Amino acid sequence: MVASTSTVATLELLRWIPLIPLCACAINIFFGRALGHRTAGVLASAAVGVSLALALYVFWLLPATGIFHDLLYTWIESGSFRVNLSFQVDALTAIMLLVVTGIGFLIHIYSLGYMAHDDGKVRFFIYLNLFIFFMLLLVMGDNLLLLFVGWEGVGLCSYLLVGFWYHDAKNTIAGNKAFIVNRIGDLGFILGIFLLVTELGRQGIWTLDFAELPKHVSLLTPATITLITLLLFVGAVGKSAQIPLFVWLPDAMAGPTPVSALIHAATMVTAGVYMTARLHFLFAPAPYTLSIIAIIGAATAFFAATVAIAQNDIKKVLAYSTVSQLGYMFLAVGIGAFSAAIFHLFTHAFFKACLFLGSGSVIHALDGEQDMRKMGGLRSYLPKTYWTYVIATLAIAGVPLTAGFFSKDLILWQAFSHGSYALWLVGVVTAGLTAFYMFRQLFMVFHGSSRVEDHVKPHIHESPAVMTVPLIVLAIGSIFTGWLGAPEYLWGSLWDRWVQPVFGGAHGAEHGPVTTEILVTLVTVAIVAIGIYLAYARYARTGTRVVPAEAAAGLYRVLLNSYWIDEFYDRIAVRPFTRVSQWLAQIFDPLVIDGLVNGVAKVARGFSLIWREAQTGNVQHYLIGFLAATLALLIYYLRQL
Amino acid sequence: MSQFAVGHLSLILLIPLVGAVVLLLIPRQQRQVLLTVSLLFSLAAFVWSMRLFQAFDAGNGDMQFVERVTWMPAFGIAYIVGIDGISLFLVLLTTFLMPLAILASWPVREKIKEYLFFMLVLETGMLGAFVALDLFLFYIFWEVMLVPMYFLIGIWGGARRIYAALKFVVYTMAGSLLMLVAIIYLATRYAHVHQVLTFDLLQLYNLHLPVNEQTWLFLAFALSFAIKVPLFPFHTWLPDAHVEAPTAGSVILAGILLKMGTYGFLRFAIPLFPNAALAMAPVIIALAVIGILYGAAVAMMQADFKKLVAYSSVSHLGFVMLGLFALNIQGIQGGIYQMISHGLSTGALFFLVGMIYDRRHTRMIDDFGGLWQQMPVFSVFLLIVTFASIGLPGLNGFIGEFLILLGAFSVTPGWTAAAACGIILGAIYMLWMLRRLIFGPLTHPENQKLVDLSHRELLILAPIVALILIMGVYPQPFLSRMQPSVDLTLKRIVTSQAAPVATNHGTSGEMKTDGR
């Protein structure tokens, strides 16, 4: 049907991938209540299922180096600036499509069970479908502005879903924080877009199309490219929760757990990584930006892992772990290994979604309890949840032959062979920390003796099939997705053959000596083993010492409070800004500015009092005035001549 | 020029005025009849203006539907009306919002007859100011608008209505007096050069004055427009007027009257005095950006919902001014788009304020909270409109803001970056407002009996939200109609650079088109 030689082909089918979830969303907005909770949920899930089927079909049609394109109409045209509403699918987008619709579909199914007893179920599925739409827009848009639209749209849905249980002000505050911190990043993003458009526009090129931009990058000076990419990266820092803008993500756990799995682990937060990969042709020639990205990525990976060690909330551990894993992805981007970054994005989506949904299953079973100190010994109660959790934990820890092992190892090897030993070292140490905190969690939740509160105990139950089946599928993915990208000394990487063409010669996989590669891997494996052992030694046995927060001291307290960064921002930014605004609103505006206005009015009245004196009623006075004025006018006009 | 029968625009101007006269013939006890009649007349004006939209030639940047009637030939004053791609949408915005404003006036109890009379007169006044192409005619409409607005605030307003109404009128008049002087000076100056006394705007465009003369005239016009916009620091009349005005008054004020100021800049101050506009642009851009940030910061701290929206207008109109004075196609087009967007979203916000005020007789944000529970439909509308106002892509606000910032960025990246911080602040105060109004627990017992929106209220909000969506998703029908006229305006600025300056002795100031 599609000639494999052609690079760009039109495929009108593409538009339906995002539009079907949008239609379902619209139907539920207008008729959701009439349809009833169940039907609305099924409709929403089915819509994403159809998108998934279409995505698979497109994936199957897509030739190795081809691009599908679908133009709807011109969205904005002003002068020479013009942006279309059109979609494209290449290998990179195809992968993102599968992640978004595939994991999105599973999470929709899971939510049917998880949200079964919630009053706001219809609203929940409306938001969820809207999210899928915007996320698809983000990955399918054929230009940077459309990507930005999706980017902002998923931010909106994140805001709505984090604050989903709006009765509790705390949730809304978390939603606000997520949106506002993201907007700070978006400021950078949009300025980056402006700089790109105006710099190219100055040279007569007006485009934001991903297909066009690479041809014109050479028109930009290195300094301009550096500035543009830095600004764009600020957007990625916000969306993908990197230092210093990561603070919103842990709070975003206030949302329902399926949301945390879909938006705050598998898809939306990885948008920053996708964006840099999509614009690899801009980032690759900006070495200064790349090194900053690598440093921020590595620092975030390490920093978040240390915080995760001390958390007692089951979802907070996973949240910091997500921040940390996103750090790995940016580390990869920073060394130019875009393919490895996307590979880790891909595998991470599976095991992290599995972990989040697993935690949701635990929370569901325990009637909303999230404190791991009140769990323990759940293994026998929740066997399916337990086993899938074990698999996903092995994967994120990087135990050999799991998905996380392959993708993390690829990043570490690329760092090593790239000569960035410091980055590599941070990555390896973080791998050890990751293994430690994840197994700590596993043991605290499922092993040891039960610390579950007595009134909850009788109700503990395994989740229904509608929730466990998605867990099982994701657990399978947590193993086998990694096998796509095996190193050359095993069976070789199908992944690289698929994705590498997108990044062209940007950065091929570097092949060092195989023995070095294996040795480097063994070092990581050893560190991971140590991490697991330490967690085992400390948390696996019955009667584990679980430190209560009050007794926490020293370094542990620093970690528990995530270095008091929130408090720090509150001091240096939030409070000063509030104080300035208060002063402006309560003092400056009413007293100074309005005071001046009213002052002028008073002065005018004062003048009119004096002016009144001029109206003496004496005709001579008037005549003198009249003459003087006429003379003045006469002189004026004479001079004009 | 005009494919339409002569008098199309005049008819739109006349419909509300006739409606006002008809109202006088209806006994004041017939409340329902009075309301229905005014609604019908305002709807008729809207329907007629839609035909303008259809017949408008999108490829033509010149004035269309032009009508000329000599009026006071001795003074060169004529009745000249016409529209181009700039004023078309402001006319449509006016005719679109007026029926909704009248629909929102159903709860008005006192002196409904006079109230509706002033509303319809006001509509004619505003439409007149948007279509007038004779400077004197424009000035008359400009001043005429003040009268009904003065009464609407002064009679049907809140507790401090007299103070607010007086402040509004005196402040505006103070500005416009200088404009009158400038208009007369300009006409006499033109007469000097061309030996014809005329107030015809299209003729006056051809007069090229020396820069310092332009500057004085520009400043006289600018002061009057800047007060109307309002540009920082001339904004303090606005919160007072808004807070005291009845719902429909606030909607019209924010939705339409403020645009009179920005429209004035674009139609008169900039093309009449292009060199001065160019010279003064840095100052105005600075004030606009200060206004964006300042309005947002002050809005955040307001306890009164209506005052919050009022200050948000200061911020949004700052964006419009920034776009206009970028003096390039994206900036100006974005500015016009933002005028319409702001008219819709802020208009809707004031409608929404009015709806909860009608129920609870308070506008204090802290008196609410958790409204979603009792009023989900209201809350969804507030949510959508808020995000339109924040400039979420996919809704109308984004298109304007994006084009404005894009246009401004190529001229002044530094100020634009500062202005872009406004999009963060916008999110901060608007989301905080949402949290305190519709989210959280329903704490106040008085709010537990609130009823959700009525059909009438839905009828007000649904068309606005539909337009908010359409303008966000499919802006081309709007942008493409604006573009030729904006191009022409820009061309005037460019050619004026190259054109010979008028001297006292009648050298031809005819427009040279060979410039660029």
CSV table of C-alpha atoms in Angstrom, one decimal, chain A residues 128-429:
chain,number,residue,atom,x,y,z
A,128,LEU,CA,-8.9,11.0,31.4
A,129,ASN,CA,-10.1,11.0,27.8
A,130,LEU,CA,-9.2,14.6,27.4
A,131,PHE,CA,-5.8,13.8,28.7
A,132,ILE,CA,-5.3,11.1,26.1
A,133,PHE,CA,-6.4,13.5,23.4
A,134,PHE,CA,-3.9,16.2,24.4
A,135,MET,CA,-1.1,13.7,24.9
A,136,LEU,CA,-1.7,12.3,21.4
A,137,LEU,CA,-1.7,15.9,20.1
A,138,LEU,CA,1.7,16.3,21.8
A,139,VAL,CA,3.3,13.3,20.3
A,140,MET,CA,1.6,13.5,16.9
A,141,GLY,CA,1.7,17.2,16.2
A,142,ASP,CA,3.9,17.9,13.2
A,143,ASN,CA,5.2,21.2,14.5
A,144,LEU,CA,6.5,22.7,17.7
A,145,LEU,CA,3.5,24.9,18.4
A,146,LEU,CA,1.1,21.9,18.2
A,147,LEU,CA,3.4,20.1,20.5
A,148,PHE,CA,3.1,23.0,22.8
A,149,VAL,CA,-0.7,22.9,22.6
A,150,GLY,CA,-0.6,19.3,23.7
A,151,TRP,CA,2.0,20.2,26.3
A,152,GLU,CA,-0.3,22.8,27.9
A,153,GLY,CA,-3.4,20.6,27.5
A,154,VAL,CA,-1.9,17.7,29.4
A,155,GLY,CA,-0.9,20.2,32.0
A,156,LEU,CA,-4.6,21.3,32.3
A,157,CYS,CA,-5.7,17.6,32.7
A,158,SER,CA,-3.0,17.0,35.2
A,159,TYR,CA,-4.3,20.0,37.2
A,160,LEU,CA,-7.9,18.8,37.0
A,161,LEU,CA,-7.0,15.2,37.9
A,162,VAL,CA,-4.6,16.0,40.7
A,163,GLY,CA,-7.3,18.1,42.3
A,164,PHE,CA,-9.9,15.6,41.3
A,165,TRP,CA,-11.2,15.1,44.9
A,166,TYR,CA,-11.8,18.8,45.2
A,167,HIS,CA,-13.6,18.6,48.6
A,168,ASP,CA,-10.2,18.5,50.2
A,169,ALA,CA,-8.5,21.8,49.7
A,170,LYS,CA,-5.1,20.1,49.9
A,171,ASN,CA,-5.7,18.3,46.6
A,172,THR,CA,-6.6,21.5,44.8
A,173,ILE,CA,-3.6,23.2,46.2
A,174,ALA,CA,-1.4,20.4,44.8
A,175,GLY,CA,-3.1,20.8,41.5
A,176,ASN,CA,-2.5,24.5,41.5
A,177,LYS,CA,1.1,24.0,42.4
A,178,ALA,CA,1.5,21.5,39.5
A,179,PHE,CA,0.0,23.9,37.0
A,180,ILE,CA,1.9,27.0,38.2
A,181,VAL,CA,5.3,25.3,38.4
A,182,ASN,CA,4.8,23.9,35.0
A,183,ARG,CA,3.9,27.4,33.7
A,184,ILE,CA,7.2,28.6,35.0
A,185,GLY,CA,8.8,26.0,32.8
A,186,ASP,CA,6.5,26.9,29.9
A,187,LEU,CA,7.7,30.5,30.0
A,188,GLY,CA,11.1,29.2,29.0
A,189,PHE,CA,9.5,26.9,26.4
A,190,ILE,CA,7.5,29.7,24.7
A,191,LEU,CA,10.4,32.1,24.8
A,192,GLY,CA,12.5,29.4,23.1
A,193,ILE,CA,9.8,29.1,20.4
A,194,PHE,CA,9.8,32.9,19.9
A,195,LEU,CA,13.5,33.1,19.6
A,196,LEU,CA,13.5,30.2,17.1
A,197,VAL,CA,10.7,31.8,15.0
A,198,THR,CA,12.1,35.3,15.0
A,199,GLU,CA,15.7,34.3,14.4
A,200,LEU,CA,14.7,32.2,11.4
A,201,GLY,CA,12.1,34.7,10.4
A,202,ARG,CA,14.8,37.3,10.2
A,203,GLN,CA,16.4,35.2,7.5
A,204,GLY,CA,13.1,34.7,5.7
A,205,ILE,CA,12.3,31.2,7.0
A,206,TRP,CA,9.0,31.1,8.8
A,207,THR,CA,8.3,27.6,10.0
A,208,LEU,CA,8.0,25.4,13.1
A,209,ASP,CA,7.5,22.2,11.2
A,210,PHE,CA,9.6,19.3,12.4
A,211,ALA,CA,10.1,18.3,8.8
A,212,GLU,CA,11.3,21.8,7.8
A,213,LEU,CA,13.3,22.9,10.8
A,214,PRO,CA,16.3,20.6,10.4
A,215,LYS,CA,17.0,22.0,6.9
A,216,HIS,CA,17.5,25.5,8.4
A,217,VAL,CA,19.3,24.9,11.6
A,218,SER,CA,22.5,25.9,9.9
A,219,LEU,CA,21.2,29.4,9.5
A,220,LEU,CA,21.4,29.9,13.3
A,221,THR,CA,24.6,30.8,15.1
A,222,PRO,CA,25.9,28.4,17.7
A,223,ALA,CA,25.1,31.0,20.5
A,224,THR,CA,21.5,31.3,19.3
A,225,ILE,CA,21.1,27.6,19.2
A,226,THR,CA,22.4,27.3,22.7
A,227,LEU,CA,20.1,29.9,23.9
A,228,ILE,CA,17.1,28.4,22.1
A,229,THR,CA,17.8,24.9,23.4
A,230,LEU,CA,18.4,26.2,26.9
A,231,LEU,CA,15.0,27.9,26.9
A,232,LEU,CA,13.3,24.9,25.5
A,233,PHE,CA,14.9,22.8,28.1
A,234,VAL,CA,13.5,25.0,30.9
A,235,GLY,CA,10.1,23.8,29.7
A,236,ALA,CA,11.3,20.2,29.9
A,237,VAL,CA,12.6,20.8,33.4
A,238,GLY,CA,9.2,21.9,34.5
A,239,LYS,CA,7.2,19.2,32.7
A,240,SER,CA,9.5,16.3,33.5
A,241,ALA,CA,10.1,17.4,37.1
A,242,GLN,CA,13.9,18.0,37.1
A,243,ILE,CA,15.9,20.1,39.4
A,244,PRO,CA,15.0,22.8,40.3
A,245,LEU,CA,11.3,22.5,39.2
A,246,PHE,CA,10.6,19.0,40.4
A,247,VAL,CA,8.7,20.1,43.5
A,248,TRP,CA,5.2,19.7,42.0
A,249,LEU,CA,5.5,16.0,41.2
A,250,PRO,CA,5.5,14.6,44.7
A,251,ASP,CA,2.5,16.7,45.6
A,252,ALA,CA,0.8,15.6,42.5
A,253,MET,CA,0.4,12.2,44.1
A,254,ALA,CA,-2.8,13.7,45.7
A,255,GLY,CA,-4.6,12.6,42.5
A,256,PRO,CA,-6.2,9.2,42.2
A,257,THR,CA,-3.6,6.5,41.7
A,258,PRO,CA,-4.4,5.6,38.1
A,259,VAL,CA,-3.7,9.2,37.3
A,260,SER,CA,-0.3,9.0,39.0
A,261,ALA,CA,0.4,5.9,36.9
A,262,LEU,CA,-0.7,7.4,33.6
A,263,ILE,CA,0.2,11.0,33.8
A,264,HIS,CA,2.8,11.3,36.5
A,265,ALA,CA,4.8,8.3,35.5
A,266,ALA,CA,4.3,6.8,32.1
A,267,THR,CA,3.3,9.6,29.8
A,268,MET,CA,3.0,13.3,30.6
A,269,VAL,CA,6.2,13.7,32.6
A,270,THR,CA,8.2,12.0,29.9
A,271,ALA,CA,7.0,14.7,27.4
A,272,GLY,CA,10.2,16.7,28.2
A,273,VAL,CA,12.3,13.8,27.1
A,274,TYR,CA,10.2,13.4,24.0
A,275,MET,CA,10.5,17.1,23.1
A,276,THR,CA,14.3,17.0,23.3
A,277,ALA,CA,14.4,13.9,21.2
A,278,ARG,CA,12.0,15.3,18.7
A,279,LEU,CA,14.2,18.4,18.4
A,280,HIS,CA,17.5,16.4,18.5
A,281,PHE,CA,18.7,18.3,15.4
A,282,LEU,CA,18.6,21.5,17.6
A,283,PHE,CA,20.0,19.9,20.7
A,284,ALA,CA,22.7,17.8,19.1
A,285,PRO,CA,24.6,20.9,17.8
A,286,ALA,CA,24.4,22.6,21.2
A,287,PRO,CA,27.2,21.0,23.3
A,288,TYR,CA,26.9,23.5,26.1
A,289,THR,CA,23.2,22.8,26.5
A,290,LEU,CA,23.8,19.1,26.3
A,291,SER,CA,26.3,19.2,29.1
A,292,ILE,CA,23.9,21.2,31.3
A,293,ILE,CA,21.1,18.7,30.5
A,294,ALA,CA,23.4,15.8,31.4
A,295,ILE,CA,24.5,17.4,34.7
A,296,ILE,CA,20.9,18.3,35.7
A,297,GLY,CA,19.7,14.8,34.7
A,298,ALA,CA,22.4,13.1,36.7
A,299,ALA,CA,22.0,15.4,39.7
A,300,THR,CA,18.2,14.9,39.7
A,301,ALA,CA,18.6,11.1,39.4
A,302,PHE,CA,20.8,11.0,42.4
A,303,PHE,CA,19.1,13.6,44.5
A,304,ALA,CA,15.6,12.1,44.0
A,305,ALA,CA,16.9,8.6,44.8
A,306,THR,CA,18.2,9.8,48.1
A,307,VAL,CA,14.9,11.4,49.0
A,308,ALA,CA,13.0,8.3,48.0
A,309,ILE,CA,15.0,6.3,50.6
A,310,ALA,CA,13.4,8.1,53.4
A,311,GLN,CA,9.8,8.3,52.3
A,312,ASN,CA,7.1,6.4,54.1
A,313,ASP,CA,4.2,7.2,51.8
A,314,ILE,CA,4.0,4.4,49.2
A,315,LYS,CA,3.2,6.8,46.4
A,316,LYS,CA,5.8,9.4,47.4
A,317,VAL,CA,8.5,6.7,47.1
A,318,LEU,CA,7.3,6.0,43.6
A,319,ALA,CA,7.0,9.8,42.8
A,320,TYR,CA,10.6,10.5,43.7
A,321,SER,CA,11.7,7.3,41.9
A,322,THR,CA,10.0,8.7,38.8
A,323,VAL,CA,11.9,12.0,39.2
A,324,SER,CA,15.0,9.9,39.5
A,325,GLN,CA,14.3,7.8,36.5
A,326,LEU,CA,13.5,10.8,34.4
A,327,GLY,CA,16.9,12.1,35.5
A,328,TYR,CA,18.5,9.0,33.8
A,329,MET,CA,16.6,9.8,30.6
A,330,PHE,CA,18.0,13.4,30.6
A,331,LEU,CA,21.4,12.1,31.4
A,332,ALA,CA,21.1,10.0,28.2
A,333,VAL,CA,19.9,13.1,26.3
A,334,GLY,CA,22.8,15.1,27.6
A,335,ILE,CA,25.3,12.7,26.2
A,336,GLY,CA,23.5,12.7,22.9
A,337,ALA,CA,22.1,9.2,23.3
A,338,PHE,CA,18.5,10.1,22.3
A,339,SER,CA,17.7,6.6,21.3
A,340,ALA,CA,18.8,5.3,24.7
A,341,ALA,CA,16.7,8.0,26.4
A,342,ILE,CA,13.6,7.0,24.6
A,343,PHE,CA,14.3,3.3,25.2
A,344,HIS,CA,14.4,4.0,28.9
A,345,LEU,CA,11.3,6.1,28.6
A,346,PHE,CA,9.6,3.1,26.9
A,347,THR,CA,10.6,0.5,29.5
A,348,HIS,CA,10.0,2.8,32.4
A,349,ALA,CA,6.5,3.4,31.2
A,350,PHE,CA,5.7,-0.3,31.8
A,351,PHE,CA,7.4,-1.0,35.1
A,352,LYS,CA,6.5,2.3,36.7
A,353,ALA,CA,2.9,2.1,35.6
A,354,CYS,CA,2.9,-1.4,37.0
A,355,LEU,CA,4.3,-0.2,40.3
A,356,PHE,CA,1.8,2.7,40.6
A,357,LEU,CA,-1.2,0.5,39.7
A,358,GLY,CA,0.2,-2.1,42.1
A,359,SER,CA,0.4,0.5,44.8
A,360,GLY,CA,-3.1,1.5,43.9
A,361,SER,CA,-4.2,-2.0,44.4
A,362,VAL,CA,-2.7,-2.0,47.8
A,363,ILE,CA,-4.3,1.3,48.7
A,364,HIS,CA,-7.6,0.0,47.4
A,365,ALA,CA,-7.3,-3.1,49.6
A,366,LEU,CA,-6.4,-1.1,52.7
A,367,ASP,CA,-9.2,1.4,52.3
A,368,GLY,CA,-7.1,4.3,51.3
A,369,GLU,CA,-4.1,3.8,53.5
A,370,GLN,CA,-0.8,5.0,52.0
A,371,ASP,CA,1.6,4.9,54.9
A,372,MET,CA,4.0,2.0,54.5
A,373,ARG,CA,4.5,1.9,58.2
A,374,LYS,CA,0.9,0.7,58.5
A,375,MET,CA,1.4,-2.1,55.9
A,376,GLY,CA,3.6,-5.2,56.0
A,377,GLY,CA,2.9,-8.9,55.3
A,378,LEU,CA,0.4,-8.2,52.5
A,379,ARG,CA,2.0,-10.8,50.3
A,380,SER,CA,-0.4,-13.5,51.2
A,381,TYR,CA,-3.5,-11.3,51.0
A,382,LEU,CA,-2.7,-9.8,47.6
A,383,PRO,CA,-0.9,-12.5,45.6
A,384,LYS,CA,-1.4,-11.2,42.1
A,385,THR,CA,-0.5,-7.6,43.2
A,386,TYR,CA,2.5,-9.0,45.0
A,387,TRP,CA,4.0,-10.9,42.1
A,388,THR,CA,3.5,-8.2,39.6
A,389,TYR,CA,5.0,-5.8,42.1
A,390,VAL,CA,8.0,-8.0,42.5
A,391,ILE,CA,8.6,-8.2,38.8
A,392,ALA,CA,8.3,-4.4,38.3
A,393,THR,CA,10.6,-3.9,41.3
A,394,LEU,CA,13.2,-6.2,39.8
A,395,ALA,CA,12.8,-4.2,36.6
A,396,ILE,CA,13.3,-0.8,38.0
A,397,ALA,CA,16.1,-2.0,40.2
A,398,GLY,CA,17.9,-3.2,37.0
A,399,VAL,CA,18.2,-6.9,37.8
A,400,PRO,CA,19.6,-8.7,34.8
A,401,LEU,CA,17.2,-9.7,32.0
A,402,THR,CA,14.4,-7.4,33.1
A,403,ALA,CA,13.4,-4.4,31.0
A,404,GLY,CA,15.0,-1.8,33.4
A,405,PHE,CA,18.3,-3.7,33.3
A,406,PHE,CA,18.6,-3.3,29.5
A,407,SER,CA,17.6,0.3,29.3
A,408,LYS,CA,19.5,1.6,32.3
A,409,ASP,CA,22.5,-0.4,31.3
A,410,LEU,CA,22.4,1.1,27.9
A,411,ILE,CA,22.4,4.6,29.3
A,412,LEU,CA,25.3,3.8,31.7
A,413,TRP,CA,27.3,2.1,29.0
A,414,GLN,CA,26.8,5.1,26.7
A,415,ALA,CA,27.9,7.4,29.4
A,416,PHE,CA,31.0,5.3,30.1
A,417,SER,CA,32.0,4.8,26.4
A,418,HIS,CA,31.3,8.5,25.9
A,419,GLY,CA,34.0,9.2,28.4
A,420,SER,CA,31.8,10.8,30.9
A,421,TYR,CA,33.0,8.8,33.9
A,422,ALA,CA,31.6,11.2,36.5
A,423,LEU,CA,28.1,10.9,35.0
A,424,TRP,CA,28.5,7.2,34.8
A,425,LEU,CA,29.6,7.0,38.4
A,426,VAL,CA,26.6,9.0,39.6
A,427,GLY,CA,24.4,6.7,37.5
A,428,VAL,CA,25.8,3.6,39.0
A,429,VAL,CA,25.5,4.8,42.5
